[in-house]
């Protein structure tokens, strides 16, 4: 697959480091020279250019700017039309104000940053993923943490897009767990802020919330009102 990144920072580098062996990658942003520098470090024929170049290139587009810049970056890439039909991965954590020790999440009328992004680019298929761990985790060679594979949570409204993301997670190779519809970004965003708060208080960058078992186990579910609210294991 072709994967375009808007942004050429830590997360773009970590994710591309894992995916470059199997997929073609392109970095785009406001400074083409910085995009070029990352493309050269990544190798494997990685491409680069402005935001619009990366979006046009990608079957999958990773929004890898600071969360405050996401909507400007979407505009710089050509606006909603440029994203029509694309799978868009929202990796961003809208943490309120780390400089003032506020590790809560920003609030959005849509419910979460992911949902706000989906409202801005309605013809894209938005998936929230890769927001829960530091960039050092994503580029780590081993998927093992405390004796078991890292389980990567993701959510989105389009099943086909989510299968693609699960496949990318498997390429890294981590285990994947579908949390449900995009509204569950309302849980993933503050969950990541727990990790961010720990990191800012001095915890190791490999700190993860890896509490989950990906494998299917027989569980008697009680009180669930809709299939969509049941975890897919
Ligand atoms: N770092 C982590 O460990 C981590 C983990 C999980 C999720 N995340 C999330 O991932 C996102 C990216 O984090 P990061 O650590 O990769 O950030 P980063 O290293 O600071 O890189 C940010 C990138 O965004 C670009 N950018 C900034 N403002 C822009 C704008 N207005 N338009 C277009 N591009 C712009 C920067 O380019 P310039 O150099 O030109 O400014 C840079 O390439 C954040 O939302 C963060 O919450 C980060």
mmCIF file of C-alpha atoms and ligand atoms in Angstrom:
data_model
loop_
_atom_site.group_PDB
_atom_site.id
_atom_site.type_symbol
_atom_site.label_atom_id
_atom_site.label_comp_id
_atom_site.label_asym_id
_atom_site.label_seq_id
_atom_site.Cartn_x
_atom_site.Cartn_y
_atom_site.Cartn_z
ATOM 1 C CA UNK A 1 0.000 0.000 0.000
ATOM 2 C CA UNK A 2 0.959 3.642 -0.364
ATOM 3 C CA UNK A 3 1.135 5.473 2.948
ATOM 4 C CA UNK A 4 1.357 9.274 3.021
ATOM 5 C CA UNK A 5 2.305 11.176 6.139
ATOM 6 C CA UNK A 6 1.457 14.793 6.814
ATOM 7 C CA UNK A 7 4.356 15.607 9.101
ATOM 8 C CA UNK A 8 7.925 14.369 9.222
ATOM 9 C CA UNK A 9 8.466 14.313 12.981
ATOM 10 C CA UNK A 10 8.924 11.589 15.567
ATOM 11 C CA UNK A 11 5.757 9.621 14.897
ATOM 12 C CA UNK A 12 6.059 9.747 11.117
ATOM 13 C CA UNK A 13 9.608 8.435 11.426
ATOM 14 C CA UNK A 14 8.733 5.646 13.873
ATOM 15 C CA UNK A 15 5.741 4.331 11.947
ATOM 16 C CA UNK A 16 7.465 4.596 8.581
ATOM 17 C CA UNK A 17 10.498 2.775 9.973
ATOM 18 C CA UNK A 18 8.270 -0.237 10.565
ATOM 19 C CA UNK A 19 6.201 -0.013 7.384
ATOM 20 C CA UNK A 20 8.908 0.849 4.844
ATOM 21 C CA UNK A 21 9.833 -2.797 4.293
ATOM 22 C CA UNK A 22 6.403 -3.716 3.015
ATOM 23 C CA UNK A 23 4.789 -0.451 1.921
ATOM 24 C CA UNK A 24 5.698 2.683 -0.014
ATOM 25 C CA UNK A 25 5.829 5.847 2.075
ATOM 26 C CA UNK A 26 5.762 9.585 1.356
ATOM 27 C CA UNK A 27 6.284 12.490 3.739
ATOM 28 C CA UNK A 28 4.622 15.844 3.211
ATOM 29 C CA UNK A 29 4.610 19.121 5.060
ATOM 30 C CA UNK A 30 5.216 22.807 4.888
ATOM 31 C CA UNK A 31 8.997 22.375 4.670
ATOM 32 C CA UNK A 32 9.924 20.079 1.800
ATOM 33 C CA UNK A 33 13.576 20.045 2.823
ATOM 34 C CA UNK A 34 12.692 18.513 6.193
ATOM 35 C CA UNK A 35 10.426 16.036 4.415
ATOM 36 C CA UNK A 36 13.288 15.163 2.096
ATOM 37 C CA UNK A 37 15.667 14.646 5.016
ATOM 38 C CA UNK A 38 13.332 12.116 6.593
ATOM 39 C CA UNK A 39 12.712 10.407 3.255
ATOM 40 C CA UNK A 40 16.478 9.973 2.879
ATOM 41 C CA UNK A 41 16.820 8.541 6.387
ATOM 42 C CA UNK A 42 13.984 6.097 5.749
ATOM 43 C CA UNK A 43 15.323 5.057 2.334
ATOM 44 C CA UNK A 44 13.431 2.357 0.406
ATOM 45 C CA UNK A 45 12.486 4.916 -2.236
ATOM 46 C CA UNK A 46 10.541 7.064 0.228
ATOM 47 C CA UNK A 47 9.071 10.149 -1.416
ATOM 48 C CA UNK A 48 8.511 13.649 -0.096
ATOM 49 C CA UNK A 49 6.884 16.975 -0.886
ATOM 50 C CA UNK A 50 4.260 19.358 0.412
ATOM 51 C CA UNK A 51 1.154 18.213 2.311
ATOM 52 C CA UNK A 52 -0.842 17.722 -0.914
ATOM 53 C CA UNK A 53 1.829 15.422 -2.350
ATOM 54 C CA UNK A 54 1.631 13.046 0.600
ATOM 55 C CA UNK A 55 -2.158 12.986 0.577
ATOM 56 C CA UNK A 56 -2.365 12.384 -3.160
ATOM 57 C CA UNK A 57 0.197 9.586 -2.809
ATOM 58 C CA UNK A 58 -1.487 7.752 0.039
ATOM 59 C CA UNK A 59 -4.152 5.111 -0.051
ATOM 60 C CA UNK A 60 -3.674 5.672 3.654
ATOM 61 C CA UNK A 61 -2.883 9.097 5.107
ATOM 62 C CA UNK A 62 -1.413 9.518 8.583
ATOM 63 C CA UNK A 63 -2.094 12.862 10.242
ATOM 64 C CA UNK A 64 1.207 13.308 12.079
ATOM 65 C CA UNK A 65 1.360 16.975 13.036
ATOM 66 C CA UNK A 66 0.769 18.382 16.523
ATOM 67 C CA UNK A 67 -2.940 18.074 17.264
ATOM 68 C CA UNK A 68 -3.359 21.844 17.150
ATOM 69 C CA UNK A 69 -2.162 21.852 13.518
ATOM 70 C CA UNK A 70 -4.329 19.039 12.150
ATOM 71 C CA UNK A 71 -7.028 21.201 10.596
ATOM 72 C CA UNK A 72 -4.530 23.640 9.086
ATOM 73 C CA UNK A 73 -2.671 20.675 7.645
ATOM 74 C CA UNK A 74 -5.883 19.314 6.127
ATOM 75 C CA UNK A 75 -6.485 22.702 4.521
ATOM 76 C CA UNK A 76 -2.904 22.896 3.270
ATOM 77 C CA UNK A 77 -3.324 19.467 1.676
ATOM 78 C CA UNK A 78 -6.262 20.672 -0.395
ATOM 79 C CA UNK A 79 -9.180 20.467 2.006
ATOM 80 C CA UNK A 80 -11.840 17.772 2.311
ATOM 81 C CA UNK A 81 -11.892 16.835 -1.370
ATOM 82 C CA UNK A 82 -8.244 15.793 -1.246
ATOM 83 C CA UNK A 83 -9.121 13.136 1.337
ATOM 84 C CA UNK A 84 -12.127 11.623 -0.427
ATOM 85 C CA UNK A 85 -11.884 7.830 -0.420
ATOM 86 C CA UNK A 86 -8.709 7.755 1.678
ATOM 87 C CA UNK A 87 -8.170 5.864 4.873
ATOM 88 C CA UNK A 88 -7.019 8.488 7.366
ATOM 89 C CA UNK A 89 -5.218 7.496 10.555
ATOM 90 C CA UNK A 90 -5.613 9.950 13.410
ATOM 91 C CA UNK A 91 -2.702 9.358 15.789
ATOM 92 C CA UNK A 92 -3.117 12.667 17.615
ATOM 93 C CA UNK A 93 -3.563 13.287 21.304
ATOM 94 C CA UNK A 94 -5.337 16.535 22.101
ATOM 95 C CA UNK A 95 -3.780 16.890 25.524
ATOM 96 C CA UNK A 96 -4.918 20.156 27.036
ATOM 97 C CA UNK A 97 -1.760 21.942 28.165
ATOM 98 C CA UNK A 98 1.350 19.989 29.103
ATOM 99 C CA UNK A 99 3.334 23.156 29.746
ATOM 100 C CA UNK A 100 0.969 23.922 32.624
ATOM 101 C CA UNK A 101 0.760 20.315 33.829
ATOM 102 C CA UNK A 102 -2.777 19.856 32.504
ATOM 103 C CA UNK A 103 -2.916 16.349 31.059
ATOM 104 C CA UNK A 104 -6.642 16.235 30.524
ATOM 105 C CA UNK A 105 -7.949 16.192 26.961
ATOM 106 C CA UNK A 106 -9.352 19.073 25.021
ATOM 107 C CA UNK A 107 -13.079 18.788 24.461
ATOM 108 C CA UNK A 108 -14.764 18.880 21.054
ATOM 109 C CA UNK A 109 -18.451 19.386 20.243
ATOM 110 C CA UNK A 110 -18.141 16.318 17.991
ATOM 111 C CA UNK A 111 -17.087 14.213 21.020
ATOM 112 C CA UNK A 112 -13.397 13.682 20.239
ATOM 113 C CA UNK A 113 -10.674 15.011 17.975
ATOM 114 C CA UNK A 114 -11.129 11.981 15.710
ATOM 115 C CA UNK A 115 -14.812 12.707 15.265
ATOM 116 C CA UNK A 116 -14.056 16.369 14.588
ATOM 117 C CA UNK A 117 -11.601 15.275 11.901
ATOM 118 C CA UNK A 118 -14.171 12.889 10.421
ATOM 119 C CA UNK A 119 -16.675 15.743 10.284
ATOM 120 C CA UNK A 120 -14.123 17.910 8.473
ATOM 121 C CA UNK A 121 -13.262 15.222 5.876
ATOM 122 C CA UNK A 122 -16.564 13.342 5.580
ATOM 123 C CA UNK A 123 -15.592 11.325 2.516
ATOM 124 C CA UNK A 124 -12.531 9.883 4.231
ATOM 125 C CA UNK A 125 -12.586 6.797 6.436
ATOM 126 C CA UNK A 126 -11.038 7.877 9.725
ATOM 127 C CA UNK A 127 -9.486 5.418 12.145
ATOM 128 C CA UNK A 128 -7.969 6.341 15.494
ATOM 129 C CA UNK A 129 -4.839 4.311 16.179
ATOM 130 C CA UNK A 130 -1.240 4.477 17.407
ATOM 131 C CA UNK A 131 -2.015 7.312 19.839
ATOM 132 C CA UNK A 132 -1.547 5.263 23.010
ATOM 133 C CA UNK A 133 2.233 4.817 23.018
ATOM 134 C CA UNK A 134 5.350 6.922 22.676
ATOM 135 C CA UNK A 135 7.117 7.023 19.311
ATOM 136 C CA UNK A 136 9.913 4.899 20.830
ATOM 137 C CA UNK A 137 7.427 2.060 21.302
ATOM 138 C CA UNK A 138 6.296 2.075 17.678
ATOM 139 C CA UNK A 139 9.808 1.793 16.314
ATOM 140 C CA UNK A 140 10.951 -0.820 18.824
ATOM 141 C CA UNK A 141 12.067 -4.080 17.257
ATOM 142 C CA UNK A 142 10.336 -6.380 19.712
ATOM 143 C CA UNK A 143 6.551 -6.382 20.129
ATOM 144 C CA UNK A 144 6.943 -7.924 23.611
ATOM 145 C CA UNK A 145 6.163 -5.982 26.776
ATOM 146 C CA UNK A 146 6.162 -7.694 30.164
ATOM 147 C CA UNK A 147 6.238 -11.080 28.468
ATOM 148 C CA UNK A 148 3.473 -10.622 25.943
ATOM 149 C CA UNK A 149 2.786 -8.789 22.723
ATOM 150 C CA UNK A 150 1.650 -5.199 22.850
ATOM 151 C CA UNK A 151 -2.055 -4.959 22.037
ATOM 152 C CA UNK A 152 -2.824 -1.931 19.885
ATOM 153 C CA UNK A 153 -6.325 -0.526 20.256
ATOM 154 C CA UNK A 154 -8.020 1.215 17.375
ATOM 155 C CA UNK A 155 -11.496 2.380 16.471
ATOM 156 C CA UNK A 156 -13.401 3.631 13.461
ATOM 157 C CA UNK A 157 -16.721 3.434 11.661
ATOM 158 C CA UNK A 158 -15.575 1.696 8.469
ATOM 159 C CA UNK A 159 -14.893 -2.026 8.822
ATOM 160 C CA UNK A 160 -12.809 -2.294 5.674
ATOM 161 C CA UNK A 161 -10.574 0.594 6.797
ATOM 162 C CA UNK A 162 -10.200 -1.051 10.185
ATOM 163 C CA UNK A 163 -9.142 -4.337 8.602
ATOM 164 C CA UNK A 164 -6.423 -2.407 6.777
ATOM 165 C CA UNK A 165 -5.237 -0.813 10.020
ATOM 166 C CA UNK A 166 -5.255 -4.204 11.761
ATOM 167 C CA UNK A 167 -3.050 -5.473 8.955
ATOM 168 C CA UNK A 168 -0.636 -2.542 9.403
ATOM 169 C CA UNK A 169 -0.497 -3.250 13.141
ATOM 170 C CA UNK A 170 0.277 -6.866 12.336
ATOM 171 C CA UNK A 171 3.133 -5.746 10.080
ATOM 172 C CA UNK A 172 4.889 -4.083 13.045
ATOM 173 C CA UNK A 173 4.301 -6.804 14.446
ATOM 174 C CA UNK A 174 1.893 -6.021 17.297
ATOM 175 C CA UNK A 175 -1.473 -7.527 18.174
ATOM 176 C CA UNK A 176 -4.568 -5.513 17.369
ATOM 177 C CA UNK A 177 -7.911 -5.048 19.082
ATOM 178 C CA UNK A 178 -10.881 -3.265 17.541
ATOM 179 C CA UNK A 179 -12.554 -1.107 20.179
ATOM 180 C CA UNK A 180 -15.598 -0.301 18.031
ATOM 181 C CA UNK A 181 -16.912 2.786 16.282
ATOM 182 C CA UNK A 182 -15.072 6.081 15.993
ATOM 183 C CA UNK A 183 -16.920 7.443 19.015
ATOM 184 C CA UNK A 184 -14.609 5.280 21.119
ATOM 185 C CA UNK A 185 -11.882 7.752 20.311
ATOM 186 C CA UNK A 186 -13.502 9.510 23.260
ATOM 187 C CA UNK A 187 -11.897 6.779 25.357
ATOM 188 C CA UNK A 188 -8.615 6.379 23.484
ATOM 189 C CA UNK A 189 -7.718 10.064 23.666
ATOM 190 C CA UNK A 190 -7.890 10.410 27.471
ATOM 191 C CA UNK A 191 -6.376 6.939 27.917
ATOM 192 C CA UNK A 192 -3.312 8.152 26.037
ATOM 193 C CA UNK A 193 -3.177 11.154 28.325
ATOM 194 C CA UNK A 194 -2.619 8.810 31.265
ATOM 195 C CA UNK A 195 0.541 7.599 29.523
ATOM 196 C CA UNK A 196 1.556 11.143 28.587
ATOM 197 C CA UNK A 197 1.197 12.292 32.187
ATOM 198 C CA UNK A 198 3.396 9.415 33.329
ATOM 199 C CA UNK A 199 5.990 10.194 30.657
ATOM 200 C CA UNK A 200 6.131 13.858 31.654
ATOM 201 C CA UNK A 201 6.601 12.816 35.267
ATOM 202 C CA UNK A 202 9.692 10.849 34.320
ATOM 203 C CA UNK A 203 8.521 7.381 33.345
ATOM 204 C CA UNK A 204 10.405 5.533 30.643
ATOM 205 C CA UNK A 205 9.283 6.174 27.050
ATOM 206 C CA UNK A 206 8.473 2.468 26.744
ATOM 207 C CA UNK A 207 5.702 2.829 29.341
ATOM 208 C CA UNK A 208 2.550 1.195 27.945
ATOM 209 C CA UNK A 209 -0.937 0.368 29.173
ATOM 210 C CA UNK A 210 -0.834 -3.219 27.962
ATOM 211 C CA UNK A 211 -3.556 -4.622 30.128
ATOM 212 C CA UNK A 212 -5.476 -6.464 27.480
ATOM 213 C CA UNK A 213 -5.521 -9.990 26.140
ATOM 214 C CA UNK A 214 -6.127 -10.019 22.389
ATOM 215 C CA UNK A 215 -7.125 -13.649 22.225
ATOM 216 C CA UNK A 216 -10.740 -14.687 22.266
ATOM 217 C CA UNK A 217 -11.996 -16.093 25.522
ATOM 218 C CA UNK A 218 -15.499 -17.230 26.387
ATOM 219 C CA UNK A 219 -17.106 -14.441 28.338
ATOM 220 C CA UNK A 220 -20.740 -14.192 29.355
ATOM 221 C CA UNK A 221 -21.730 -10.652 28.489
ATOM 222 C CA UNK A 222 -24.507 -9.235 30.566
ATOM 223 C CA UNK A 223 -26.279 -5.955 30.259
ATOM 224 C CA UNK A 224 -24.949 -5.149 26.796
ATOM 225 C CA UNK A 225 -27.611 -3.394 24.755
ATOM 226 C CA UNK A 226 -26.135 -3.449 21.274
ATOM 227 C CA UNK A 227 -23.673 -5.602 19.381
ATOM 228 C CA UNK A 228 -21.765 -2.485 18.431
ATOM 229 C CA UNK A 229 -20.959 -1.893 22.082
ATOM 230 C CA UNK A 230 -19.447 -5.330 22.599
ATOM 231 C CA UNK A 231 -15.675 -5.522 22.221
ATOM 232 C CA UNK A 232 -14.760 -7.524 19.114
ATOM 233 C CA UNK A 233 -12.168 -9.965 20.280
HETATM 234 N N1 LIG B 1 5.713 11.662 19.925
HETATM 235 C C1 LIG B 1 5.029 10.653 20.440
HETATM 236 O O1 LIG B 1 5.578 9.849 21.189
HETATM 237 C C2 LIG B 1 3.567 10.474 20.090
HETATM 238 C C3 LIG B 1 2.937 9.277 20.418
HETATM 239 C C4 LIG B 1 1.602 9.083 20.074
HETATM 240 C C5 LIG B 1 0.912 10.090 19.422
HETATM 241 N N2 LIG B 1 1.555 11.262 19.139
HETATM 242 C C6 LIG B 1 0.813 12.301 18.429
HETATM 243 O O2 LIG B 1 1.337 12.353 17.135
HETATM 244 C C7 LIG B 1 1.293 13.689 16.645
HETATM 245 C C8 LIG B 1 2.670 14.019 16.095
HETATM 246 O O3 LIG B 1 3.604 13.917 17.127
HETATM 247 P P1 LIG B 1 5.178 13.950 16.839
HETATM 248 O O4 LIG B 1 5.866 13.608 18.093
HETATM 249 O O5 LIG B 1 5.490 13.196 15.615
HETATM 250 O O6 LIG B 1 5.389 15.503 16.560
HETATM 251 P P2 LIG B 1 6.705 16.224 16.057
HETATM 252 O O7 LIG B 1 7.887 15.352 16.139
HETATM 253 O O8 LIG B 1 6.735 17.537 16.761
HETATM 254 O O9 LIG B 1 6.393 16.482 14.510
HETATM 255 C C9 LIG B 1 5.320 17.288 14.131
HETATM 256 C C10 LIG B 1 5.323 17.471 12.631
HETATM 257 O O10 LIG B 1 4.210 18.291 12.269
HETATM 258 C C11 LIG B 1 4.650 19.348 11.439
HETATM 259 N N3 LIG B 1 3.795 20.514 11.587
HETATM 260 C C12 LIG B 1 3.678 21.327 12.669
HETATM 261 N N4 LIG B 1 2.772 22.279 12.437
HETATM 262 C C13 LIG B 1 2.293 22.067 11.180
HETATM 263 C C14 LIG B 1 1.333 22.706 10.361
HETATM 264 N N5 LIG B 1 0.642 23.785 10.801
HETATM 265 N N6 LIG B 1 1.093 22.217 9.126
HETATM 266 C C15 LIG B 1 1.755 21.136 8.655
HETATM 267 N N7 LIG B 1 2.700 20.469 9.408
HETATM 268 C C16 LIG B 1 2.949 20.951 10.639
HETATM 269 C C17 LIG B 1 6.079 19.588 11.848
HETATM 270 O O11 LIG B 1 6.757 20.217 10.794
HETATM 271 P P3 LIG B 1 7.663 21.530 11.004
HETATM 272 O O12 LIG B 1 8.996 21.011 11.430
HETATM 273 O O13 LIG B 1 7.671 22.141 9.658
HETATM 274 O O14 LIG B 1 7.005 22.364 12.070
HETATM 275 C C18 LIG B 1 6.557 18.159 12.106
HETATM 276 O O15 LIG B 1 6.917 17.545 10.890
HETATM 277 C C19 LIG B 1 0.869 14.577 17.813
HETATM 278 O O16 LIG B 1 -0.463 14.986 17.664
HETATM 279 C C20 LIG B 1 0.980 13.679 19.033
HETATM 280 O O17 LIG B 1 -0.053 13.912 19.975
HETATM 281 C C21 LIG B 1 2.854 11.471 19.444
#
